Amino acid sequence: MKLSLNKEFFYQLFFTFCVVIPFFNNYELSFISWLLALVLTFKKSYSTSFLRYVSYFIFIFILAFIVGVFYQYRLYFVIRDITYLLKPILGLFIGYQFFNSTIKNPFKFLLYSGLAMAIIHLALVGYGIVFQGAKSVASIREYGGYFNDYEIYTFIILLFHKKFQVDLSTKRYRLFFIIMGLSTFFYLARTNFIQLVILFMAMKGWLILDKKSLTIIGTLIIASVLSYTAIYLYNPKRNGDSVNEFLYKIKLIPLEAFATKINRNDWKDFHDHYRSYENVRTIEQLTYNDSYILGEGIGSQVDLKQKVRLGDMDLRHISILHNGYMTVYLKAGIPGLLLLFGSIFYFFRKQSSVNDLDHNINLLFIGTGLFLIISYWVFMGFYNLLDSKSLLIGFLFSYKNHLRKITY
């Protein structure tokens, strides 16, 4: 029997490669791979709505570049910042260009790339647990990965596969659900669990405010407050078992990113509130240097006043922070922040729908806007070096444009 592989299969393989490659934490390789994909998938035309959206990130880049011209930074840090600030622009364009009308089912196309990512993730988790004896939350995440926003989007596509017109047999749906559900759980990432809830609510229409949605949101807020209170009173231990370790991380949520007074000489206090410390030092530095309006441009770094173990390096000066808002503020100042806010609230604009698929993409975009508010605060949003969700968002912009073209 002759094996026949069509063009869409190789297209799917290439797209999946672009989705997966950032996960392995080699940004140089990811950046080169994405540049290659950008060239190979080049399109001659783009929708006005897409260009309007991506222009927010282009203007942030231009602002940071212009400001950086007035400083003298080492060429290495300038080039590195250029690649960092180009990441969301590259991802959005690549995702947009990957969509074409020959793809039989665009949402199945996205789903399969997420499924591949889930299988890879579970293999890494299995290796860590079985062969390396990983038992704690920290060690499991060290081997399996810390988060994957793209995979959560595709898990939502699976959960609402009928809405997205993805035809799956009951047997295949259950298999995919087990694989992607387990993978989602084993990221043990608070942000991903929040993302899942937000996107689920968005697809149910509960983020479009009316009496029913306000009741649901109010109930969820009350339940969250009560749950957090119970965890706080339980007082989970940092070095307890895996359950206690995870509950301890939940307990830290309101404090981890919002503390303003951190004792650098107390390892526990400094570690628990390190993300806040980055923010505090950024504001202190920009205020001291009188650069709090326009930032300090491409090539700038934050002085942490002491060496901190980040990944596999001890660093005192860092070019990017965990907080996306503060990173943009450092590079492009208040104008950059306003542009970043504009890119988030773009998704809350009221948009008409030409059919059910277009309507469901709009619902997903509303959820994306709400999630990005949190994502930029916690883990860099579209600027995160390990993230691929900009590919999916760009892809959906292109698919929306196609739906409108074939309707009118």
mmCIF file with all atom_site columns, N, CA, C and O in Angstrom, residues 29 59 101 178 260 299 399:
data_model
loop_
_atom_site.group_PDB
_atom_site.id
_atom_site.type_symbol
_atom_site.label_atom_id
_atom_site.label_alt_id
_atom_site.label_comp_id
_atom_site.label_asym_id
_atom_site.label_entity_id
_atom_site.label_seq_id
_atom_site.pdbx_PDB_ins_code
_atom_site.Cartn_x
_atom_site.Cartn_y
_atom_site.Cartn_z
_atom_site.occupancy
_atom_site.B_iso_or_equiv
_atom_site.pdbx_formal_charge
_atom_site.auth_seq_id
_atom_site.auth_comp_id
_atom_site.auth_asym_id
_atom_site.auth_atom_id
_atom_site.pdbx_PDB_model_num
ATOM 1  N N  . LEU A 1 29  ? 17.450  29.703 19.087 1.00 0.00 ? 29  LEU A N  1
ATOM 2  C CA . LEU A 1 29  ? 16.927  28.735 18.124 1.00 0.00 ? 29  LEU A CA 1
ATOM 3  C C  . LEU A 1 29  ? 15.481  29.061 17.760 1.00 0.00 ? 29  LEU A C  1
ATOM 4  O O  . LEU A 1 29  ? 15.087  28.982 16.590 1.00 0.00 ? 29  LEU A O  1
ATOM 5  N N  . PHE A 1 59  ? 4.672   49.921 17.396 1.00 0.00 ? 59  PHE A N  1
ATOM 6  C CA . PHE A 1 59  ? 4.944   51.249 17.952 1.00 0.00 ? 59  PHE A CA 1
ATOM 7  C C  . PHE A 1 59  ? 5.691   51.167 19.288 1.00 0.00 ? 59  PHE A C  1
ATOM 8  O O  . PHE A 1 59  ? 6.526   52.025 19.596 1.00 0.00 ? 59  PHE A O  1
ATOM 9  N N  . SER A 1 101 ? -6.756  29.141 2.984  1.00 0.00 ? 101 SER A N  1
ATOM 10 C CA . SER A 1 101 ? -8.089  28.589 2.713  1.00 0.00 ? 101 SER A CA 1
ATOM 11 C C  . SER A 1 101 ? -8.071  27.113 2.345  1.00 0.00 ? 101 SER A C  1
ATOM 12 O O  . SER A 1 101 ? -9.122  26.468 2.286  1.00 0.00 ? 101 SER A O  1
ATOM 13 N N  . ILE A 1 178 ? -8.367  13.008 27.873 1.00 0.00 ? 178 ILE A N  1
ATOM 14 C CA . ILE A 1 178 ? -7.489  12.434 28.902 1.00 0.00 ? 178 ILE A CA 1
ATOM 15 C C  . ILE A 1 178 ? -6.062  12.964 28.741 1.00 0.00 ? 178 ILE A C  1
ATOM 16 O O  . ILE A 1 178 ? -5.430  13.403 29.712 1.00 0.00 ? 178 ILE A O  1
ATOM 17 N N  . THR A 1 260 ? 5.200   45.598 48.434 1.00 0.00 ? 260 THR A N  1
ATOM 18 C CA . THR A 1 260 ? 6.039   46.784 48.177 1.00 0.00 ? 260 THR A CA 1
ATOM 19 C C  . THR A 1 260 ? 7.243   46.858 49.115 1.00 0.00 ? 260 THR A C  1
ATOM 20 O O  . THR A 1 260 ? 8.190   47.587 48.852 1.00 0.00 ? 260 THR A O  1
ATOM 21 N N  . GLY A 1 299 ? 18.049  47.940 25.226 1.00 0.00 ? 299 GLY A N  1
ATOM 22 C CA . GLY A 1 299 ? 19.386  47.755 25.784 1.00 0.00 ? 299 GLY A CA 1
ATOM 23 C C  . GLY A 1 299 ? 19.464  48.028 27.271 1.00 0.00 ? 299 GLY A C  1
ATOM 24 O O  . GLY A 1 299 ? 20.471  47.730 27.912 1.00 0.00 ? 299 GLY A O  1
ATOM 25 N N  . TYR A 1 399 ? -8.161  33.808 10.046 1.00 0.00 ? 399 TYR A N  1
ATOM 26 C CA . TYR A 1 399 ? -9.366  32.996 9.808  1.00 0.00 ? 399 TYR A CA 1
ATOM 27 C C  . TYR A 1 399 ? -10.621 33.861 9.847  1.00 0.00 ? 399 TYR A C  1
ATOM 28 O O  . TYR A 1 399 ? -11.529 33.694 9.029  1.00 0.00 ? 399 TYR A O  1
#
